[in-house]
């Protein structure tokens, strides 16, 4: 292969990886601005509509470590193609179900879409195998930015698209992106990559137990008010969560290749970082879930703005823009003061913005300001997580540690979405809609949770030791995946 053709192959392969990552990223958040519309179209409650977000994140949390392991065993390209096929299939199922007003079908489609979350670890793995070392840092950074851009655009473009073509169009858009990425994977060539190692196995027992833990705890949180917090069903769900968690821990300690390395989950060097990641994700995603529902509330109820999905997308725009702008700012703050300081700054700003949304939301101008501050906070907090993780482990553990941190972010997001919906729903009467106090409480609780994340990072001192010079290349990839 000539030099020019080799560069073309590498460039084309990188572009396809970016397209695949973009499709999965935008799929995660594309329902956010249209949750109220889905509730009406699918004849479900606000809590039920939130499961269109929660189901995706839950499936993604389980699929991410499994896909990474499968990529190591059988090749990252194969797993990416499988993930894109699941994204395409899930999108078609969700779109068709939405057109048929089938809520169970739409949720099932979102679960299939969420399984495509495994595209991300394999995209980083394939990039490391096929991209020359001098270009690897740029490709890994681009993959990380693509995740942020896709997630931000998903929140913004969904509203106008729903207003023009209906909610099913959101899923048809994802199907088109998945189809393009699949076509690109079929055509793209790349320099020969090392054969994946032979032997080994996937920790299916750990994956099943992790899925059980997430399903039982999320179901208990979301249905607590409807079934009664002291009802036998809710008590049984929480008991099952504890039992499954204990079984998961026992299995992960015994298997040779665990789904989640518990030393990187609860080990002393990463424990506070992982707790902070989980906690701040709960607060952040609670806010992302609440905002569209709040601004679309009819003004006849005495609060809200009665906005259409399109106008809701414009309300979310300041958050998305500031989130993107915060990425380079986070790097500067981390270089000057340390990643821990950057994270704390983001968490404190999030607490301020969420308290403002809860207590000072009477005018849309105020809501826009709080959204901008929240976007800045979101960007600072998550962009600095990579530095926190990389600074706490050796070079040989960077990939595994950032993978665990990514799972925690996804789990926290699913918990936050379910918790926010449950708090708002608890303020509603038997036949009436949620009250303003429900949103106030939910926003303030989310702010308090974000503040707790800032406090957690203070436990281990003010500074994070910088990564070793020899770990620079790995740190770049680690940061990208931690942010993701």
Tab-separated table of C-alpha atoms in Angstrom:
chain	number	residue	atom	x	y	z
A	1	UNK	CA	0.000	0.000	0.000
A	2	UNK	CA	1.478	3.369	-0.977
A	3	UNK	CA	1.918	6.192	1.502
A	4	UNK	CA	-0.954	8.225	0.072
A	5	UNK	CA	-3.329	5.279	-0.060
A	6	UNK	CA	-2.315	4.275	3.460
A	7	UNK	CA	-3.102	7.761	4.752
A	8	UNK	CA	-6.426	7.694	2.918
A	9	UNK	CA	-7.291	4.333	4.468
A	10	UNK	CA	-6.435	5.539	7.951
A	11	UNK	CA	-8.357	8.765	7.455
A	12	UNK	CA	-11.380	6.919	6.090
A	13	UNK	CA	-11.302	4.411	8.940
A	14	UNK	CA	-11.088	7.181	11.529
A	15	UNK	CA	-14.001	9.011	9.910
A	16	UNK	CA	-16.131	5.866	10.075
A	17	UNK	CA	-15.278	5.392	13.757
A	18	UNK	CA	-16.287	8.997	14.425
A	19	UNK	CA	-19.585	8.473	12.580
A	20	UNK	CA	-20.304	5.310	14.560
A	21	UNK	CA	-19.532	7.083	17.842
A	22	UNK	CA	-21.662	10.070	16.843
A	23	UNK	CA	-24.663	7.842	16.083
A	24	UNK	CA	-24.519	6.177	19.493
A	25	UNK	CA	-23.934	9.477	21.312
A	26	UNK	CA	-26.866	11.287	19.758
A	27	UNK	CA	-29.103	8.239	20.334
A	28	UNK	CA	-28.606	8.518	24.086
A	29	UNK	CA	-30.027	12.037	24.489
A	30	UNK	CA	-32.289	12.455	21.464
A	31	UNK	CA	-35.448	11.643	23.453
A	32	UNK	CA	-34.748	14.166	26.238
A	33	UNK	CA	-36.439	17.247	24.756
A	34	UNK	CA	-39.439	15.199	23.605
A	35	UNK	CA	-40.246	13.212	26.772
A	36	UNK	CA	-43.542	15.042	27.262
A	37	UNK	CA	-44.514	14.339	23.645
A	38	UNK	CA	-43.702	10.651	24.060
A	39	UNK	CA	-45.815	10.560	27.217
A	40	UNK	CA	-48.815	11.834	25.214
A	41	UNK	CA	-48.217	9.784	22.077
A	42	UNK	CA	-47.588	6.518	23.928
A	43	UNK	CA	-50.294	7.121	26.560
A	44	UNK	CA	-47.966	6.869	29.528
A	45	UNK	CA	-46.958	9.013	32.496
A	46	UNK	CA	-43.952	11.308	32.775
A	47	UNK	CA	-42.256	8.575	34.793
A	48	UNK	CA	-43.021	6.056	32.078
A	49	UNK	CA	-41.654	8.348	29.378
A	50	UNK	CA	-38.432	8.748	31.356
A	51	UNK	CA	-37.807	5.035	30.860
A	52	UNK	CA	-37.088	5.822	27.194
A	53	UNK	CA	-33.914	7.458	28.513
A	54	UNK	CA	-33.324	5.103	31.446
A	55	UNK	CA	-33.679	1.919	29.367
A	56	UNK	CA	-30.989	3.078	26.939
A	57	UNK	CA	-28.559	3.960	29.721
A	58	UNK	CA	-29.208	0.755	31.637
A	59	UNK	CA	-28.534	-1.390	28.566
A	60	UNK	CA	-25.453	0.673	27.724
A	61	UNK	CA	-24.048	0.265	31.246
A	62	UNK	CA	-24.147	-3.513	30.902
A	63	UNK	CA	-23.069	-3.636	27.248
A	64	UNK	CA	-19.986	-1.416	27.628
A	65	UNK	CA	-17.745	-3.807	29.621
A	66	UNK	CA	-19.074	-6.895	27.813
A	67	UNK	CA	-18.361	-5.362	24.396
A	68	UNK	CA	-14.882	-4.331	25.458
A	69	UNK	CA	-14.096	-7.892	26.492
A	70	UNK	CA	-15.613	-9.332	23.304
A	71	UNK	CA	-13.510	-6.914	21.280
A	72	UNK	CA	-10.368	-8.119	23.002
A	73	UNK	CA	-11.277	-11.738	22.269
A	74	UNK	CA	-12.760	-11.616	18.770
A	75	UNK	CA	-11.721	-8.286	17.282
A	76	UNK	CA	-13.021	-4.769	17.819
A	77	UNK	CA	-14.263	-4.336	14.254
A	78	UNK	CA	-16.675	-7.266	14.571
A	79	UNK	CA	-18.122	-5.937	17.793
A	80	UNK	CA	-18.542	-2.435	16.339
A	81	UNK	CA	-20.431	-3.859	13.356
A	82	UNK	CA	-22.639	-5.886	15.718
A	83	UNK	CA	-23.286	-2.794	17.846
A	84	UNK	CA	-24.254	-0.732	14.818
A	85	UNK	CA	-26.585	-3.517	13.671
A	86	UNK	CA	-28.246	-3.428	17.109
A	87	UNK	CA	-28.509	0.359	16.870
A	88	UNK	CA	-30.195	0.062	13.477
A	89	UNK	CA	-32.554	-2.695	14.627
A	90	UNK	CA	-33.462	-0.897	17.838
A	91	UNK	CA	-34.122	2.328	15.956
A	92	UNK	CA	-36.482	0.604	13.523
A	93	UNK	CA	-38.294	-1.139	16.400
A	94	UNK	CA	-38.614	2.102	18.398
A	95	UNK	CA	-39.760	4.141	15.383
A	96	UNK	CA	-42.317	1.553	14.278
A	97	UNK	CA	-43.610	1.120	17.840
A	98	UNK	CA	-43.965	4.885	18.275
A	99	UNK	CA	-45.979	5.097	15.072
A	100	UNK	CA	-48.195	2.281	16.386
A	101	UNK	CA	-48.498	3.967	19.827
A	102	UNK	CA	-46.858	0.964	21.505
A	103	UNK	CA	-45.057	1.993	24.680
A	104	UNK	CA	-43.554	-1.492	25.429
A	105	UNK	CA	-42.234	-1.695	21.872
A	106	UNK	CA	-40.638	1.753	22.099
A	107	UNK	CA	-38.890	0.837	25.366
A	108	UNK	CA	-37.722	-2.469	23.869
A	109	UNK	CA	-36.296	-0.563	20.905
A	110	UNK	CA	-34.432	1.752	23.254
A	111	UNK	CA	-32.930	-1.252	25.060
A	112	UNK	CA	-31.620	-2.568	21.732
A	113	UNK	CA	-30.235	0.886	20.927
A	114	UNK	CA	-28.541	1.011	24.327
A	115	UNK	CA	-26.722	-2.252	23.648
A	116	UNK	CA	-24.867	-0.314	20.953
A	117	UNK	CA	-23.086	1.549	23.765
A	118	UNK	CA	-20.415	-1.116	23.398
A	119	UNK	CA	-19.333	0.644	20.201
A	120	UNK	CA	-17.366	3.165	22.273
A	121	UNK	CA	-14.770	0.977	24.022
A	122	UNK	CA	-14.255	-0.934	20.776
A	123	UNK	CA	-13.866	2.280	18.768
A	124	UNK	CA	-10.996	3.276	21.047
A	125	UNK	CA	-9.563	-0.244	20.810
A	126	UNK	CA	-9.734	-0.322	17.005
A	127	UNK	CA	-8.197	3.139	16.811
A	128	UNK	CA	-5.252	1.976	18.917
A	129	UNK	CA	-4.759	-0.988	16.601
A	130	UNK	CA	-5.134	0.717	13.230
A	131	UNK	CA	-4.092	4.362	13.622
A	132	UNK	CA	-0.371	5.266	13.492
A	133	UNK	CA	1.041	6.404	16.849
A	134	UNK	CA	1.626	9.963	15.633
A	135	UNK	CA	-2.095	10.333	14.830
A	136	UNK	CA	-3.565	8.270	17.661
A	137	UNK	CA	-3.830	11.115	20.165
A	138	UNK	CA	-5.819	13.248	17.734
A	139	UNK	CA	-8.192	10.420	16.805
A	140	UNK	CA	-8.830	9.476	20.442
A	141	UNK	CA	-9.465	13.114	21.354
A	142	UNK	CA	-11.828	13.439	18.390
A	143	UNK	CA	-13.766	10.377	19.538
A	144	UNK	CA	-14.152	11.914	22.968
A	145	UNK	CA	-15.312	15.249	21.565
A	146	UNK	CA	-17.703	13.441	19.222
A	147	UNK	CA	-19.432	11.890	22.213
A	148	UNK	CA	-19.947	15.304	23.759
A	149	UNK	CA	-21.048	16.898	20.496
A	150	UNK	CA	-23.471	14.068	19.755
A	151	UNK	CA	-24.992	14.167	23.220
A	152	UNK	CA	-25.381	17.941	23.071
A	153	UNK	CA	-26.901	17.934	19.582
A	154	UNK	CA	-29.298	15.190	20.608
A	155	UNK	CA	-30.820	17.509	23.206
A	156	UNK	CA	-31.068	20.449	20.797
A	157	UNK	CA	-32.219	19.045	17.447
A	158	UNK	CA	-34.859	16.675	18.789
A	159	UNK	CA	-37.393	19.399	19.531
A	160	UNK	CA	-37.553	21.027	16.080
A	161	UNK	CA	-37.521	17.618	14.397
A	162	UNK	CA	-40.455	16.387	16.493
A	163	UNK	CA	-42.471	19.534	15.779
A	164	UNK	CA	-42.013	19.120	12.020
A	165	UNK	CA	-42.216	15.359	11.523
A	166	UNK	CA	-43.370	13.699	14.768
A	167	UNK	CA	-41.530	11.734	17.492
A	168	UNK	CA	-40.907	8.612	15.391
A	169	UNK	CA	-38.595	10.682	13.178
A	170	UNK	CA	-36.053	10.807	16.019
A	171	UNK	CA	-35.542	7.078	15.742
A	172	UNK	CA	-35.554	7.052	11.941
A	173	UNK	CA	-32.718	9.613	12.094
A	174	UNK	CA	-30.667	7.266	14.299
A	175	UNK	CA	-31.453	4.388	11.933
A	176	UNK	CA	-30.080	6.413	9.013
A	177	UNK	CA	-26.878	7.231	10.923
A	178	UNK	CA	-26.427	3.567	11.889
A	179	UNK	CA	-26.935	2.486	8.274
A	180	UNK	CA	-24.354	4.998	7.040
A	181	UNK	CA	-21.861	3.857	9.649
A	182	UNK	CA	-22.422	0.208	8.733
A	183	UNK	CA	-21.840	1.007	5.074
A	184	UNK	CA	-18.674	2.856	6.021
A	185	UNK	CA	-17.409	-0.074	8.100
A	186	UNK	CA	-17.970	-2.371	5.123
A	187	UNK	CA	-16.001	-0.128	2.759
A	188	UNK	CA	-13.287	1.281	5.005
A	189	UNK	CA	-9.889	-0.316	4.905
A	190	UNK	CA	-7.151	0.060	7.445
A	191	UNK	CA	-3.583	-1.037	7.964
A	192	UNK	CA	-3.307	-4.569	9.225
A	193	UNK	CA	-3.942	-4.825	12.946
A	194	UNK	CA	-2.655	-7.436	15.355
A	195	UNK	CA	-4.830	-10.512	15.661
A	196	UNK	CA	-6.908	-10.484	18.820
A	197	UNK	CA	-5.599	-12.753	21.542
A	198	UNK	CA	-7.018	-16.256	21.648
A	199	UNK	CA	-8.501	-17.906	24.707
A	200	UNK	CA	-10.295	-16.308	27.578
A	201	UNK	CA	-14.015	-15.948	28.163
A	202	UNK	CA	-16.667	-13.331	28.761
A	203	UNK	CA	-17.993	-12.940	32.303
A	204	UNK	CA	-21.632	-13.609	31.389
A	205	UNK	CA	-22.594	-14.348	34.995
A	206	UNK	CA	-21.267	-10.952	36.049
A	207	UNK	CA	-23.136	-9.248	33.208
A	208	UNK	CA	-26.403	-10.947	34.158
A	209	UNK	CA	-26.000	-10.037	37.825
A	210	UNK	CA	-25.099	-6.419	36.996
A	211	UNK	CA	-28.203	-6.161	34.814
A	212	UNK	CA	-30.278	-7.594	37.662
A	213	UNK	CA	-28.908	-5.049	40.139
A	214	UNK	CA	-29.670	-2.125	37.823
A	215	UNK	CA	-33.163	-3.320	36.871
A	216	UNK	CA	-34.299	-3.980	40.448
A	217	UNK	CA	-33.016	-0.711	41.911
A	218	UNK	CA	-34.344	1.428	39.043
A	219	UNK	CA	-37.711	-0.305	39.098
A	220	UNK	CA	-37.975	0.232	42.870
A	221	UNK	CA	-37.130	3.935	42.571
A	222	UNK	CA	-39.475	4.587	39.655
A	223	UNK	CA	-42.437	2.628	41.055
A	224	UNK	CA	-42.033	3.449	44.745
A	225	UNK	CA	-44.866	5.979	44.854
A	226	UNK	CA	-47.250	4.019	42.634
A	227	UNK	CA	-46.853	0.753	44.530
A	228	UNK	CA	-46.168	2.270	47.964
A	229	UNK	CA	-42.707	2.569	49.467
A	230	UNK	CA	-43.587	0.085	52.208
A	231	UNK	CA	-45.367	-2.358	49.893
A	232	UNK	CA	-44.094	-5.961	49.713
A	233	UNK	CA	-43.158	-5.486	46.040
A	234	UNK	CA	-40.878	-2.489	46.703
A	235	UNK	CA	-39.303	-4.106	49.748
A	236	UNK	CA	-38.704	-7.241	47.692
A	237	UNK	CA	-37.066	-5.217	44.911
A	238	UNK	CA	-34.664	-3.484	47.305
A	239	UNK	CA	-33.891	-6.819	48.976
A	240	UNK	CA	-33.216	-8.334	45.565
A	241	UNK	CA	-30.894	-5.413	44.781
A	242	UNK	CA	-28.826	-6.134	47.895
A	243	UNK	CA	-28.755	-9.880	47.241
A	244	UNK	CA	-27.787	-9.474	43.592
A	245	UNK	CA	-25.115	-6.916	44.520
A	246	UNK	CA	-23.580	-9.359	46.996
A	247	UNK	CA	-23.667	-12.134	44.405
A	248	UNK	CA	-22.106	-9.827	41.808
A	249	UNK	CA	-19.257	-8.992	44.178
A	250	UNK	CA	-18.676	-12.668	44.961
A	251	UNK	CA	-18.595	-13.645	41.284
A	252	UNK	CA	-16.268	-10.802	40.292
A	253	UNK	CA	-13.768	-11.821	42.984
A	254	UNK	CA	-13.576	-15.388	41.725
A	255	UNK	CA	-13.530	-15.204	37.920
A	256	UNK	CA	-10.207	-14.883	36.112
A	257	UNK	CA	-11.412	-12.072	33.815
A	258	UNK	CA	-14.108	-10.179	35.744
A	259	UNK	CA	-16.592	-7.880	34.060
A	260	UNK	CA	-15.657	-5.192	36.610
A	261	UNK	CA	-12.345	-5.312	38.457
A	262	UNK	CA	-13.450	-4.616	42.032
A	263	UNK	CA	-9.970	-3.346	42.899
A	264	UNK	CA	-10.550	-0.514	40.426
A	265	UNK	CA	-14.114	0.025	41.658
A	266	UNK	CA	-13.647	0.153	45.422
A	267	UNK	CA	-9.851	0.202	45.776
A	268	UNK	CA	-8.476	2.966	48.015
A	269	UNK	CA	-6.892	4.986	45.183
A	270	UNK	CA	-10.060	5.232	43.071
A	271	UNK	CA	-12.893	4.878	45.563
A	272	UNK	CA	-13.548	8.585	46.108
A	273	UNK	CA	-13.215	9.374	42.394
A	274	UNK	CA	-15.695	6.634	41.501
A	275	UNK	CA	-18.147	7.713	44.207
A	276	UNK	CA	-17.905	11.314	42.990
A	277	UNK	CA	-18.513	10.173	39.413
A	278	UNK	CA	-21.635	8.231	40.396
A	279	UNK	CA	-22.991	11.024	42.584
A	280	UNK	CA	-22.432	13.888	40.147
A	281	UNK	CA	-23.950	11.829	37.326
A	282	UNK	CA	-27.119	11.338	39.363
A	283	UNK	CA	-27.448	15.100	39.866
A	284	UNK	CA	-26.587	16.073	36.294
A	285	UNK	CA	-28.893	13.635	34.527
A	286	UNK	CA	-31.720	14.389	36.932
A	287	UNK	CA	-31.540	17.979	35.709
A	288	UNK	CA	-31.364	16.999	32.027
A	289	UNK	CA	-34.493	14.889	32.513
A	290	UNK	CA	-36.419	17.567	34.414
A	291	UNK	CA	-35.771	20.602	32.216
A	292	UNK	CA	-37.787	19.625	29.110
A	293	UNK	CA	-40.707	18.408	31.221
A	294	UNK	CA	-40.737	21.658	33.189
A	295	UNK	CA	-40.587	24.125	30.308
A	296	UNK	CA	-43.248	22.186	28.374
A	297	UNK	CA	-45.708	22.285	31.290
A	298	UNK	CA	-48.826	24.291	30.276
A	299	UNK	CA	-48.919	27.739	31.863
A	300	UNK	CA	-52.512	27.092	32.927
A	301	UNK	CA	-51.102	25.036	35.788
A	302	UNK	CA	-49.490	28.153	37.244
A	303	UNK	CA	-45.915	27.328	36.339
A	304	UNK	CA	-43.906	26.230	33.325
A	305	UNK	CA	-43.946	27.929	29.932
A	306	UNK	CA	-46.038	25.691	27.693
A	307	UNK	CA	-43.210	25.431	25.176
A	308	UNK	CA	-43.293	23.204	22.127
A	309	UNK	CA	-40.526	20.627	21.647
A	310	UNK	CA	-38.850	22.979	19.140
A	311	UNK	CA	-38.694	25.852	21.618
A	312	UNK	CA	-37.528	23.401	24.271
A	313	UNK	CA	-34.578	22.548	22.042
A	314	UNK	CA	-33.587	26.213	21.999
A	315	UNK	CA	-33.820	26.324	25.792
A	316	UNK	CA	-31.399	23.389	25.960
A	317	UNK	CA	-29.012	25.055	23.489
A	318	UNK	CA	-27.145	27.227	26.069
A	319	UNK	CA	-26.429	24.087	28.101
A	320	UNK	CA	-25.110	22.232	25.064
A	321	UNK	CA	-22.973	25.155	23.856
A	322	UNK	CA	-21.449	25.843	27.269
A	323	UNK	CA	-20.787	22.146	27.787
A	324	UNK	CA	-18.675	22.104	24.624
A	325	UNK	CA	-16.899	25.341	25.527
A	326	UNK	CA	-16.048	23.949	28.955
A	327	UNK	CA	-13.939	21.110	27.530
A	328	UNK	CA	-10.845	23.223	26.720
A	329	UNK	CA	-11.475	25.288	29.848
A	330	UNK	CA	-11.362	22.123	31.958
A	331	UNK	CA	-7.934	21.287	30.497
A	332	UNK	CA	-6.603	24.722	31.468
A	333	UNK	CA	-8.013	24.549	34.997
A	334	UNK	CA	-6.645	21.016	35.425
A	335	UNK	CA	-3.193	22.064	34.242
A	336	UNK	CA	-3.155	25.070	36.548
A	337	UNK	CA	-4.863	23.734	39.674
A	338	UNK	CA	-5.254	19.991	39.160
A	339	UNK	CA	-8.073	17.807	37.893
A	340	UNK	CA	-9.603	17.573	41.355
A	341	UNK	CA	-10.038	21.350	41.502
A	342	UNK	CA	-11.614	21.380	38.046
A	343	UNK	CA	-14.072	18.681	39.073
A	344	UNK	CA	-14.996	20.451	42.310
A	345	UNK	CA	-15.542	23.702	40.421
A	346	UNK	CA	-17.925	21.948	38.054
A	347	UNK	CA	-19.793	20.215	40.881
A	348	UNK	CA	-20.223	23.456	42.852
A	349	UNK	CA	-21.423	25.323	39.748
A	350	UNK	CA	-23.897	22.507	39.139
A	351	UNK	CA	-25.224	22.840	42.682
A	352	UNK	CA	-25.688	26.597	42.201
A	353	UNK	CA	-27.402	26.183	38.826
A	354	UNK	CA	-29.731	23.448	40.070
A	355	UNK	CA	-30.681	25.437	43.167
A	356	UNK	CA	-31.397	28.390	40.891
A	357	UNK	CA	-33.589	26.249	38.634
A	358	UNK	CA	-35.472	25.017	41.667
A	359	UNK	CA	-36.017	28.378	43.377
A	360	UNK	CA	-35.748	31.047	40.639
A	361	UNK	CA	-37.498	29.767	37.520
A	362	UNK	CA	-40.321	32.259	37.052
A	363	UNK	CA	-38.885	33.862	33.888
A	364	UNK	CA	-37.410	32.125	30.879
A	365	UNK	CA	-34.377	34.441	30.934
A	366	UNK	CA	-33.446	33.078	34.349
A	367	UNK	CA	-33.901	29.502	33.139
A	368	UNK	CA	-31.602	30.174	30.174
A	369	UNK	CA	-28.914	31.583	32.476
A	370	UNK	CA	-29.122	28.564	34.783
A	371	UNK	CA	-28.964	26.243	31.772
A	372	UNK	CA	-25.777	27.946	30.588
A	373	UNK	CA	-24.197	27.642	34.051
A	374	UNK	CA	-25.251	23.991	34.220
A	375	UNK	CA	-23.662	23.297	30.834
A	376	UNK	CA	-20.415	24.872	32.003
A	377	UNK	CA	-20.584	22.794	35.177
A	378	UNK	CA	-21.339	19.607	33.272
A	379	UNK	CA	-18.403	20.144	30.926
A	380	UNK	CA	-15.915	20.971	33.695
A	381	UNK	CA	-16.901	18.038	35.878
A	382	UNK	CA	-16.896	15.299	33.264
A	383	UNK	CA	-13.936	16.577	31.255
A	384	UNK	CA	-11.772	16.441	34.396
A	385	UNK	CA	-12.676	12.871	35.337
A	386	UNK	CA	-10.071	11.465	32.965
A	387	UNK	CA	-7.292	13.289	34.775
A	388	UNK	CA	-8.577	12.081	38.144
A	389	UNK	CA	-8.605	8.459	37.029
A	390	UNK	CA	-5.293	8.545	35.144
A	391	UNK	CA	-3.584	10.309	38.039
A	392	UNK	CA	-4.658	7.558	40.438
A	393	UNK	CA	-3.496	4.421	38.620
A	394	UNK	CA	-0.485	3.121	36.771
A	395	UNK	CA	-0.194	3.104	32.996
A	396	UNK	CA	-1.076	-0.589	32.732
A	397	UNK	CA	-4.404	-0.011	34.537
A	398	UNK	CA	-5.544	3.101	32.694
A	399	UNK	CA	-7.869	1.384	30.229
A	400	UNK	CA	-9.608	-0.794	32.805
A	401	UNK	CA	-9.946	2.049	35.320
A	402	UNK	CA	-11.489	4.449	32.810
A	403	UNK	CA	-13.838	1.684	31.675
A	404	UNK	CA	-15.122	1.217	35.230
A	405	UNK	CA	-15.516	4.974	35.591
A	406	UNK	CA	-17.522	5.120	32.379
A	407	UNK	CA	-19.909	2.450	33.656
A	408	UNK	CA	-20.452	4.435	36.854
A	409	UNK	CA	-21.296	7.560	34.893
A	410	UNK	CA	-23.896	5.668	32.886
A	411	UNK	CA	-25.367	3.990	35.974
A	412	UNK	CA	-25.516	7.346	37.763
A	413	UNK	CA	-27.313	8.874	34.792
A	414	UNK	CA	-29.926	6.120	34.808
A	415	UNK	CA	-30.432	6.511	38.566
A	416	UNK	CA	-30.699	10.297	38.228
A	417	UNK	CA	-33.332	10.102	35.507
A	418	UNK	CA	-35.419	7.634	37.516
A	419	UNK	CA	-35.017	9.567	40.780
A	420	UNK	CA	-36.001	12.900	39.217
A	421	UNK	CA	-39.118	11.435	37.640
A	422	UNK	CA	-40.076	9.755	40.916
A	423	UNK	CA	-39.758	12.982	42.940
A	424	UNK	CA	-41.829	14.985	40.456
A	425	UNK	CA	-44.465	12.263	40.222
A	426	UNK	CA	-44.769	12.140	44.018
A	427	UNK	CA	-46.138	15.699	44.004
A	428	UNK	CA	-49.073	14.797	41.746
A	429	UNK	CA	-52.536	13.976	43.016
A	430	UNK	CA	-54.266	10.763	42.000
A	431	UNK	CA	-55.739	12.314	38.838
A	432	UNK	CA	-53.820	15.560	38.462
A	433	UNK	CA	-50.453	16.571	36.977
A	434	UNK	CA	-47.317	17.211	39.053
A	435	UNK	CA	-47.228	20.450	41.038
A	436	UNK	CA	-44.579	23.146	40.911
A	437	UNK	CA	-43.315	22.041	44.331
A	438	UNK	CA	-42.413	18.664	42.835
A	439	UNK	CA	-40.059	20.288	40.343
A	440	UNK	CA	-38.667	22.640	43.001
A	441	UNK	CA	-37.894	19.702	45.277
A	442	UNK	CA	-36.386	17.640	42.473
A	443	UNK	CA	-34.079	20.439	41.285
A	444	UNK	CA	-32.947	21.282	44.825
A	445	UNK	CA	-32.329	17.614	45.642
A	446	UNK	CA	-30.286	17.269	42.439
A	447	UNK	CA	-28.280	20.343	43.487
A	448	UNK	CA	-27.608	18.889	46.922
A	449	UNK	CA	-26.434	15.659	45.291
A	450	UNK	CA	-24.033	17.592	43.048
A	451	UNK	CA	-22.667	19.415	46.105
A	452	UNK	CA	-22.062	16.055	47.776
A	453	UNK	CA	-19.917	15.078	44.785
A	454	UNK	CA	-17.735	18.136	45.392
A	455	UNK	CA	-17.401	17.207	49.059
A	456	UNK	CA	-16.420	13.627	48.240
A	457	UNK	CA	-13.387	14.723	46.212
A	458	UNK	CA	-12.105	16.757	49.164
A	459	UNK	CA	-11.500	13.551	51.116
A	460	UNK	CA	-8.217	12.756	49.380
A	461	UNK	CA	-6.512	16.111	49.498
A	462	UNK	CA	-6.308	18.993	47.092
A	463	UNK	CA	-4.063	17.703	44.343
A	464	UNK	CA	-3.931	14.770	42.008
A	465	UNK	CA	-0.454	13.552	41.070
A	466	UNK	CA	0.209	14.034	37.368
A	467	UNK	CA	0.512	10.926	35.154
A	468	UNK	CA	3.975	9.676	34.330
A	469	UNK	CA	5.511	11.030	31.147
A	470	UNK	CA	5.683	7.537	29.710
A	471	UNK	CA	1.929	7.175	30.101
A	472	UNK	CA	0.988	10.159	27.974
A	473	UNK	CA	-0.421	8.207	25.053
A	474	UNK	CA	-2.418	5.967	27.309
A	475	UNK	CA	-3.602	8.901	29.373
A	476	UNK	CA	-5.065	10.525	26.311
A	477	UNK	CA	-7.185	7.510	25.578
A	478	UNK	CA	-8.018	7.072	29.224
A	479	UNK	CA	-9.246	10.629	29.551
A	480	UNK	CA	-11.396	10.265	26.514
A	481	UNK	CA	-13.108	7.195	27.789
A	482	UNK	CA	-13.515	8.586	31.275
A	483	UNK	CA	-15.269	11.639	29.868
A	484	UNK	CA	-17.419	9.384	27.749
